[in-house]
Short mmCIF file of C-alpha atoms in Angstrom, two decimals:
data_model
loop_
_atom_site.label_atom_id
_atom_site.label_comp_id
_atom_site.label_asym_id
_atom_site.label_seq_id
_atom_site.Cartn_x
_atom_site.Cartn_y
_atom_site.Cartn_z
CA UNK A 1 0.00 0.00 0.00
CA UNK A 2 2.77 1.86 0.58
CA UNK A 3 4.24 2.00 -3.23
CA UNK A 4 0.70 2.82 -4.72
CA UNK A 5 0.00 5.49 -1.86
CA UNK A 6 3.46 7.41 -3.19
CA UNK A 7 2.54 6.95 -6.77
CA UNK A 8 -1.10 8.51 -6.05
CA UNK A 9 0.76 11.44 -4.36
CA UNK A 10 2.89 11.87 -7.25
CA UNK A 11 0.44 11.47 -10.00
CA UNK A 12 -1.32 13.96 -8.25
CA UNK A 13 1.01 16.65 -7.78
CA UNK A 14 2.00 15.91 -11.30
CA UNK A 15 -1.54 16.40 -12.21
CA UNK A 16 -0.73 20.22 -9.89
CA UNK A 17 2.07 20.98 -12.00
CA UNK A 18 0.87 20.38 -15.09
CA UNK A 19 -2.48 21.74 -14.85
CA UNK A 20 -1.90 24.26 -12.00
CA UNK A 21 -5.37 25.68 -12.72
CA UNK A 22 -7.50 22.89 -11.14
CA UNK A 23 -5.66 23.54 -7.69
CA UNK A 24 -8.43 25.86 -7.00
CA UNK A 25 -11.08 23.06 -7.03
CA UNK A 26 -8.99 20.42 -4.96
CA UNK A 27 -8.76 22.36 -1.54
CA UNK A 28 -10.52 19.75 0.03
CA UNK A 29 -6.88 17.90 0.26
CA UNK A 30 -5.13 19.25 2.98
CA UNK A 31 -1.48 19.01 2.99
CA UNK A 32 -1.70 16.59 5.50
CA UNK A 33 -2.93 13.95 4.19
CA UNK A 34 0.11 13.53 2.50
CA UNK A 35 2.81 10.93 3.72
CA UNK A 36 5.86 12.64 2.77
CA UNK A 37 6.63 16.02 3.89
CA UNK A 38 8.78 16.92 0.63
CA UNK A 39 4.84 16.01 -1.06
CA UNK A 40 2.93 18.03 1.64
CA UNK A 41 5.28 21.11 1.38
CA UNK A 42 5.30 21.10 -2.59
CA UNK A 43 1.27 20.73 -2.22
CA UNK A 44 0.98 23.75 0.40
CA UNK A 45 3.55 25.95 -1.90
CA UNK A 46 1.35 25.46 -5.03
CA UNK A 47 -1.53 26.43 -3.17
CA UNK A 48 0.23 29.69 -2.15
CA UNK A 49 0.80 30.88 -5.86
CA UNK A 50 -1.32 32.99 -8.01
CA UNK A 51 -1.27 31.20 -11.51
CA UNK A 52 -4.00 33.02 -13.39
CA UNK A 53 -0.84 35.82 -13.09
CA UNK A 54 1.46 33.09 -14.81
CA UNK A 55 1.80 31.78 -17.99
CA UNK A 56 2.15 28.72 -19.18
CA UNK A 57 6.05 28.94 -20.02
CA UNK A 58 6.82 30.46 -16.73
CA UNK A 59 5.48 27.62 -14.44
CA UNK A 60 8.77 25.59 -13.55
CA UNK A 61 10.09 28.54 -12.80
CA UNK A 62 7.79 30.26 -10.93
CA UNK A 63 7.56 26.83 -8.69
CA UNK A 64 10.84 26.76 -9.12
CA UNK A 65 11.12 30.39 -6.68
CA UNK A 66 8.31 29.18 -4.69
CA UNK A 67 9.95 26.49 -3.42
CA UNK A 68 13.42 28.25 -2.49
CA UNK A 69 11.32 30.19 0.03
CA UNK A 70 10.48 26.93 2.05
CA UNK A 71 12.08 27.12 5.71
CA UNK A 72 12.87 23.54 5.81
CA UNK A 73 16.05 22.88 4.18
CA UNK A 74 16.28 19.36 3.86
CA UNK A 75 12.61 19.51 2.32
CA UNK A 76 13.70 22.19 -0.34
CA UNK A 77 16.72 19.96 -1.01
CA UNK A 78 14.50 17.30 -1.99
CA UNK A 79 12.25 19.36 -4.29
CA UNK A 80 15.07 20.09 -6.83
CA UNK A 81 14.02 21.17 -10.36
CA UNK A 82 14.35 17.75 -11.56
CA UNK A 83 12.33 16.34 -9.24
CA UNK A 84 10.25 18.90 -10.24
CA UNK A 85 10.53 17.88 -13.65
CA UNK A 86 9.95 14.26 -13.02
CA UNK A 87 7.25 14.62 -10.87
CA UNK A 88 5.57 16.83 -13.28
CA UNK A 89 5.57 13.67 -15.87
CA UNK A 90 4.22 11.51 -13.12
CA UNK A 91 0.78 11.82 -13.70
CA UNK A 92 -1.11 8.98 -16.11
CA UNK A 93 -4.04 11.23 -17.20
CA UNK A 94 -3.95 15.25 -15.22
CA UNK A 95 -7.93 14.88 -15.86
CA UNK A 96 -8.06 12.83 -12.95
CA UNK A 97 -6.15 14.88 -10.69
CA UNK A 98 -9.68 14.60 -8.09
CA UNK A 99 -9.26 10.80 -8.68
CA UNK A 100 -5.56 10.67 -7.44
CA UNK A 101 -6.37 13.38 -4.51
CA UNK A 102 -9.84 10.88 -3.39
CA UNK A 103 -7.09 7.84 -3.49
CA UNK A 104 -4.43 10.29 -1.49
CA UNK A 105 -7.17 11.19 1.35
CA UNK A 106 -8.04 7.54 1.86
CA UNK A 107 -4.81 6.41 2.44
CA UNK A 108 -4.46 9.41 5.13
CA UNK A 109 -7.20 8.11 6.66
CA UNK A 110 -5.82 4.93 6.84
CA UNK A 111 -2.85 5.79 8.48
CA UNK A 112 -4.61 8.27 10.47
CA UNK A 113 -6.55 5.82 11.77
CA UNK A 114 -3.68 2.84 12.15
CA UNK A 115 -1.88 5.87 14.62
CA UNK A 116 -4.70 6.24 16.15
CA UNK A 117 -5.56 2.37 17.37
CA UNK A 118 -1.94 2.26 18.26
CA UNK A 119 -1.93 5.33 20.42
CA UNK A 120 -4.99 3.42 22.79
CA UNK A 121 -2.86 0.20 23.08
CA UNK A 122 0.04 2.05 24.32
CA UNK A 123 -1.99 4.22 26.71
CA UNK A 124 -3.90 0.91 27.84
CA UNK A 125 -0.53 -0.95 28.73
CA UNK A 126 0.79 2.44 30.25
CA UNK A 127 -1.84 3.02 32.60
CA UNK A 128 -2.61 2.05 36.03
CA UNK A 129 -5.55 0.76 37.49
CA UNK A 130 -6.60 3.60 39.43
CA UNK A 131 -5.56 5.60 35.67
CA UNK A 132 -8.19 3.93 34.07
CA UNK A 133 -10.55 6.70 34.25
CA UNK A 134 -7.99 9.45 32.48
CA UNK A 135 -6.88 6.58 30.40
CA UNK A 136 -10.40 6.16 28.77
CA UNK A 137 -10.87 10.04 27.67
CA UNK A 138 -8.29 9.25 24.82
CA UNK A 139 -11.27 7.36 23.91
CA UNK A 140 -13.23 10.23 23.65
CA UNK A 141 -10.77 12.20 21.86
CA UNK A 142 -10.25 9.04 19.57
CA UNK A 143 -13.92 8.81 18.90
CA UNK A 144 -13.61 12.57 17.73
CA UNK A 145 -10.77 12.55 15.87
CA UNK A 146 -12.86 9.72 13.86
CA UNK A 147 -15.12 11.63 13.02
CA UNK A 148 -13.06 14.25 11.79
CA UNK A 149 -11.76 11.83 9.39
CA UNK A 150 -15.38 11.32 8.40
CA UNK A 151 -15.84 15.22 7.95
CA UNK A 152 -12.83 15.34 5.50
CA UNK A 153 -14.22 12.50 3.49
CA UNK A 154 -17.27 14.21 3.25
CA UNK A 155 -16.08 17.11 2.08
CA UNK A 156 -14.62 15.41 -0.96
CA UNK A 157 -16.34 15.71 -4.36
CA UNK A 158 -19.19 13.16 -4.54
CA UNK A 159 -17.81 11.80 -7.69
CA UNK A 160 -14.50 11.00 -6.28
CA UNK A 161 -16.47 9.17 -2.87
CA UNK A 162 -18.90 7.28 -5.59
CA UNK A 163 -15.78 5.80 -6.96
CA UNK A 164 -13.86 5.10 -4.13
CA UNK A 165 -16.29 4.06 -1.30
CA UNK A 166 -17.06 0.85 -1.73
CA UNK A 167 -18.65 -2.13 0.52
CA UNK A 168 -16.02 -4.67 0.63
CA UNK A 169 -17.43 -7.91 -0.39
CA UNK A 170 -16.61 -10.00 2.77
CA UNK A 171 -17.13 -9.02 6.24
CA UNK A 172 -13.58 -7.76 7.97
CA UNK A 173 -12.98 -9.40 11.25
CA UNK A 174 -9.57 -8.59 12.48
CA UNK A 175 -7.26 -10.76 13.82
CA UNK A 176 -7.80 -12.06 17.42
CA UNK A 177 -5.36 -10.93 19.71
CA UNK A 178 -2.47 -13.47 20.66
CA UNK A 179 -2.80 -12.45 24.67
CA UNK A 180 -4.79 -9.90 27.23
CA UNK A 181 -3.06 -7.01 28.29
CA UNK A 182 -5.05 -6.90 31.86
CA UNK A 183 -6.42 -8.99 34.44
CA UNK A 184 -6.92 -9.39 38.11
CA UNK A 185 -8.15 -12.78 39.39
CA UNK A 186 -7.37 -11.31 43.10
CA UNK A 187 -9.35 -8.32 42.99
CA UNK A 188 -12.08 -10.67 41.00
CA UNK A 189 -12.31 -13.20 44.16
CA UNK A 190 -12.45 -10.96 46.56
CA UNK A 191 -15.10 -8.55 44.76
CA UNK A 192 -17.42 -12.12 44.56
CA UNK A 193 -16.47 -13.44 48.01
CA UNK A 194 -17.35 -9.98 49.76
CA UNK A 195 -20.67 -10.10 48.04
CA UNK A 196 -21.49 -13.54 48.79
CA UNK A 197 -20.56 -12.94 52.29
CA UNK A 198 -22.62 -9.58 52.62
CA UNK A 199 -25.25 -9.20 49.51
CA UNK A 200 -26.56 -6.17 50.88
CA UNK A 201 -23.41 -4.55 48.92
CA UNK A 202 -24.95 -5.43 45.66
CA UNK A 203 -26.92 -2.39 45.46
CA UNK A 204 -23.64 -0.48 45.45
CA UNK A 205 -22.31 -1.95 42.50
CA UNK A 206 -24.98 -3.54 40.42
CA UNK A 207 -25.04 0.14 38.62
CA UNK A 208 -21.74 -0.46 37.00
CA UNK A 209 -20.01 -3.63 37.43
CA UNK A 210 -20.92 -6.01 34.98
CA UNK A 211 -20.22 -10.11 33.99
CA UNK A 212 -18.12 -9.24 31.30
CA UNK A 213 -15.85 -7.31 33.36
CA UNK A 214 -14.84 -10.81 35.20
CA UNK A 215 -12.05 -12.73 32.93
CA UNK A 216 -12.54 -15.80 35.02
CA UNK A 217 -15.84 -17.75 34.08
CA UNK A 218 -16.65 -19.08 37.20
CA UNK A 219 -16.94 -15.83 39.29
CA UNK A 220 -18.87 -14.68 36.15
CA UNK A 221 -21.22 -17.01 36.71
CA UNK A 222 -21.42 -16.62 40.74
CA UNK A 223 -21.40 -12.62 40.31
CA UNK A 224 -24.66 -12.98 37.29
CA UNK A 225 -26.54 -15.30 39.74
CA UNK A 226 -26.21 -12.70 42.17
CA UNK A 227 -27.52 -10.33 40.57
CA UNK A 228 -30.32 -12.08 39.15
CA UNK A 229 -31.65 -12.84 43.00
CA UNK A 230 -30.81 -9.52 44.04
CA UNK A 231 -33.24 -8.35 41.28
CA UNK A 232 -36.27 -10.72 42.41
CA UNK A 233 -35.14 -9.88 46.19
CA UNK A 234 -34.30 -13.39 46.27
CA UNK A 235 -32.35 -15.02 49.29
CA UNK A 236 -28.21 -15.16 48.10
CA UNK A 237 -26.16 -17.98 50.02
CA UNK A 238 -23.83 -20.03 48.34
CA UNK A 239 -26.97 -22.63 47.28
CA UNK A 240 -29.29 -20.27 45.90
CA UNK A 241 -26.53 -18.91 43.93
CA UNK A 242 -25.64 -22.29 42.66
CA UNK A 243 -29.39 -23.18 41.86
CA UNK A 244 -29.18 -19.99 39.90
CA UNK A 245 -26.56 -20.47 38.38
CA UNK A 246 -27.29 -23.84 36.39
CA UNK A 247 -29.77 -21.95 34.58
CA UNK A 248 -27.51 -19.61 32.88
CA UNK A 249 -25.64 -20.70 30.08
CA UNK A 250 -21.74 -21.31 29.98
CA UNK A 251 -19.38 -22.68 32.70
CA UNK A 252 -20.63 -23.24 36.04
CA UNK A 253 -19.12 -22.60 39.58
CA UNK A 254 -17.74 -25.69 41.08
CA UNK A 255 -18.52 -26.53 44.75
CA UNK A 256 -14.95 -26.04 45.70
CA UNK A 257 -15.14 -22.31 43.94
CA UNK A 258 -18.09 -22.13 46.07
CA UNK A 259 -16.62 -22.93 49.37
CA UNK A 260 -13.22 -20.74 48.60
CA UNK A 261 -15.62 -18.12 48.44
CA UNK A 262 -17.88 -18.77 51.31
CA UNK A 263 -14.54 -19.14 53.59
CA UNK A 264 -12.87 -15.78 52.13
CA UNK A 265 -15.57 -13.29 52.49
CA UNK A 266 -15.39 -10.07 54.41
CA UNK A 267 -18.24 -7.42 54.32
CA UNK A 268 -17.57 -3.83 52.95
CA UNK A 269 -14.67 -4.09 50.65
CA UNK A 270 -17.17 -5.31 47.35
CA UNK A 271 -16.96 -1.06 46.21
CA UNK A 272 -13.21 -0.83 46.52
CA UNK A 273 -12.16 -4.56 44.85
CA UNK A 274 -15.11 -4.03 42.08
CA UNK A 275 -14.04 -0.62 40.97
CA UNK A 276 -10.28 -2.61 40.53
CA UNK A 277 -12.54 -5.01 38.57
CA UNK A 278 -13.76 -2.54 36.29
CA UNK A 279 -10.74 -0.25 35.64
CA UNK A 280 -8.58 -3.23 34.95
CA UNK A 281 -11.57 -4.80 32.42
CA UNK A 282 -11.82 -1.49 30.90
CA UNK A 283 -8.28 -0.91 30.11
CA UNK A 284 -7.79 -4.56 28.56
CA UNK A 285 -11.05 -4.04 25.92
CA UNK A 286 -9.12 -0.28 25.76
CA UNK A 287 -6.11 -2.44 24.49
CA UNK A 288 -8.59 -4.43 22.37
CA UNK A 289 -10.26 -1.45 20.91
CA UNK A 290 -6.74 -0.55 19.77
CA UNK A 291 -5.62 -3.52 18.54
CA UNK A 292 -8.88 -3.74 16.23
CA UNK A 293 -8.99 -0.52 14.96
CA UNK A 294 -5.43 -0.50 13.77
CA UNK A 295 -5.88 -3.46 12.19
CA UNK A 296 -9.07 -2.13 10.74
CA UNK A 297 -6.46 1.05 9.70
CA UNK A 298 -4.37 -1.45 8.21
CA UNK A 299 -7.04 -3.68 5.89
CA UNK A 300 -6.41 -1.66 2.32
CA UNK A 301 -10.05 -3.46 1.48
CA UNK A 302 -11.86 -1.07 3.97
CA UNK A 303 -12.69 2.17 2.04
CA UNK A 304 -12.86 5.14 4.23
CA UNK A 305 -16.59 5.18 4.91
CA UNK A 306 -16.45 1.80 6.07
CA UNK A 307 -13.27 1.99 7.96
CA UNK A 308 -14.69 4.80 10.16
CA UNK A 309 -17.97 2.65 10.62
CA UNK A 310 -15.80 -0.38 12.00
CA UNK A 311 -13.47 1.86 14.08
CA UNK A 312 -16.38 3.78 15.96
CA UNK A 313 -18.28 0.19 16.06
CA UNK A 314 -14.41 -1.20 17.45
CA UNK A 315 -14.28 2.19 19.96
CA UNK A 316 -18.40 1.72 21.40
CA UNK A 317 -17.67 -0.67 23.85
CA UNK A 318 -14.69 1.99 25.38
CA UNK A 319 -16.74 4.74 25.55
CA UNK A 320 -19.50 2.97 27.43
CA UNK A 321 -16.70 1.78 29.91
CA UNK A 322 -15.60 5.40 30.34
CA UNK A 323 -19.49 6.23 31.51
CA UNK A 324 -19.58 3.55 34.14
CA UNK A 325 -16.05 4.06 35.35
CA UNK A 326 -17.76 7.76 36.13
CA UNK A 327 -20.88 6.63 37.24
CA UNK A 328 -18.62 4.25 40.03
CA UNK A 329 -16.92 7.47 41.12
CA UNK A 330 -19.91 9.44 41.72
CA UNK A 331 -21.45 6.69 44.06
CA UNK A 332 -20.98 8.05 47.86
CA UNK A 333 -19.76 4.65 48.99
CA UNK A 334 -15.98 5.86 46.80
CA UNK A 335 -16.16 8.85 47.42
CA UNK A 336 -13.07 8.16 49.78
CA UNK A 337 -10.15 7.06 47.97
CA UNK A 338 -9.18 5.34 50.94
CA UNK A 339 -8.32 1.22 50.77
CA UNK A 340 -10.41 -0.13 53.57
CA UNK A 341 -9.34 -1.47 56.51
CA UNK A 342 -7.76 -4.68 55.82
CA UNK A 343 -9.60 -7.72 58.23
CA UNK A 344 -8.14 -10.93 59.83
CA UNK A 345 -6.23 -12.87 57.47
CA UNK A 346 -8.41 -15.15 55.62
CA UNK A 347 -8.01 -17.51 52.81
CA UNK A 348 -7.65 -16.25 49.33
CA UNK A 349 -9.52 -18.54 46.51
CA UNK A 350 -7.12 -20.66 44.78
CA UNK A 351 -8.77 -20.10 41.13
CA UNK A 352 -7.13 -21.21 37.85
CA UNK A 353 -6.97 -18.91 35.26
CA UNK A 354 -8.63 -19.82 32.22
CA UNK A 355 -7.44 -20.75 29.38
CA UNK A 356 -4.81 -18.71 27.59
CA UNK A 357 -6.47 -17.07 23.71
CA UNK A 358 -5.33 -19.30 21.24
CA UNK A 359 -2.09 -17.46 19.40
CA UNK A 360 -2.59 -16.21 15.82
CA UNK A 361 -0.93 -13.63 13.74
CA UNK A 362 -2.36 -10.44 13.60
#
């Protein structure tokens, strides 16, 4: 993609050169949406000239002038008049100078996009727990800057976007990722076990903690069947919530995960452990989020229309994260950043952790 992104770039400033008049109607290509910044500066210089005060004979050397006055040295010393000259034979057909720009944009966006999925996987890896709340507003500015991208390829001629923004004809499912970034089987345990032990906490978490923010199945379960009685004011002991829990689908808690729990509960510590439960969950699908949309960034079979769709559909589950993360902050039981008070030393459930995503390329 790389090779046919710098020949679009050149047949289109080829297309500039030889028919500088039709640089009025291309404005909708900013300069940076080139990749090189020899391209972008030649592209911003030709836009600064006058040519309905130049003839046709005086062009090279006109741009010739123009270019000399660029600060950057080592980009004027790339723009020589034969590379002028060459790039001024570059273009197949100057006609479809709108064609080239349209194919220029999209690859922008592309990389734009790529940057931008890689920027949220180093931020989710970079982060601590107790981060997780800053660290999920670059999903907010990500989710912006998408739709930005979606602005500029709006503003583009609706010929060029007829052309160019195609349905691919397969669905695009990116790669799965090879490992998690996150987890907390600790902070998991305890979070059930405190719950199980004193239910009456339920109503101080049920607003924001969810099953999908446990990684290990089995406290999924027990948390869900929790839940589920709380809702129908149910009785919750370690029975009920097994009875409940056989109805639900998927894996379900053993009897010695039952009895670790039962053993290692403490009252009043279900806030503090879940909200550890929820920033780490939150910053691993922050990490997934990333590694999807750059992926997406990185499928040339994604035109720009539908590579914004996927990365917004890739960024949803983030954003939602970032609401609940607030909504745990604003309950008055965390209102104090305080850990609690740690009680008598009890026994911690020995849980295995499940089984490790299958490895595949990305």
């Amino acid at each position: 993609m790389k090779r046919l992104t710098r020949k679009a770039e050149e047949a289109l400033l080829g297309a500039a050169l030889f028919r500088p008049e039709a640089l009025a109607s291309m404005r909708w290509i900013p300069p940076g949406a080139f990749s090189r910044p020899d391209h972008a500066a030649l592209w911003q210089t030709l836009h600064s000239i006058d040519f309905t005060q130049v003839s046709p004979g005086e062009i090279p050397a006109t741009v010739t002038k123009a270019v000399d006055r660029i600060e950057e040295q080592g980009v004027r010393q790339m723009l020589t008049p034969s590379r002028l000259a060459e790039l001024a034979n570059a273009c197949p057909d100057p006609r479809t100078a709108p064609l080239y720009g349209g194919m220029t944009l999209e690859a922008a966006i592309h990389r734009s996009v790529e940057h931008a999925g890689e920027q949220l996987r180093t931020t989710a890896r970079q982060a601590e727990v107790d981060q997780a709340r800053q660290a999920l507003e670059q999903a907010d500015q990500t989710g912006q800057r998408l739709a930005a991208l979606d602005r500029a390829w709006a503003a583009a001629p609706e010929t060029v976007r007829n052309l160019l923004d195609t349905q691919p004809e397969q669905p695009v499912t990116p790669a799965a990722r090879t490992e998690r970034a996150r987890t907390d089987l600790q902070a998991e345990a305890e979070t059930v076990a405190s719950l199980l032990y004193q239910p009456g906490q339920l109503s101080e978490v049920t607003g924001w903690l969810q099953k999908k923010d446990f990684t290990h199945p089995e406290l999924a379960a027990v948390y869900q069947a929790m839940v589920t009685l709380d809702e129908r004011h149910a009785p919750i002991d370690p029975l009920t919530v097994a009875w409940e829990a056989q109805r639900q689908p998927g894996p379900q808690p053993s009897e010695q995960v039952l009895g670790e729990l039962e053993q290692a509960g403490m009252g009043g510590t279900a806030a503090y452990t879940g909200e550890q439960v929820l920033g780490t969950a939150a910053l691993d699908r922050l990490d997934a989020a990333g590694f999807d949309i750059r992926n997406f960034g990185r499928h040339p079979g994604l035109a720009p229309g539908a590579l914004v769709d996927h990365a917004e559909g890739a960024l949803a589950p983030v954003i939602a994260d970032h609401e609940r993360i607030r909504h745990a902050e604003r309950e008055p039981e965390l209102a104090s950043d305080k850990e609690p008070a740690p009680a008598a030393p009890e026994p911690t459930p020995q849980l295995h952790s499940p089984e490790p995503e299958m490895e595949m390329e990305p």
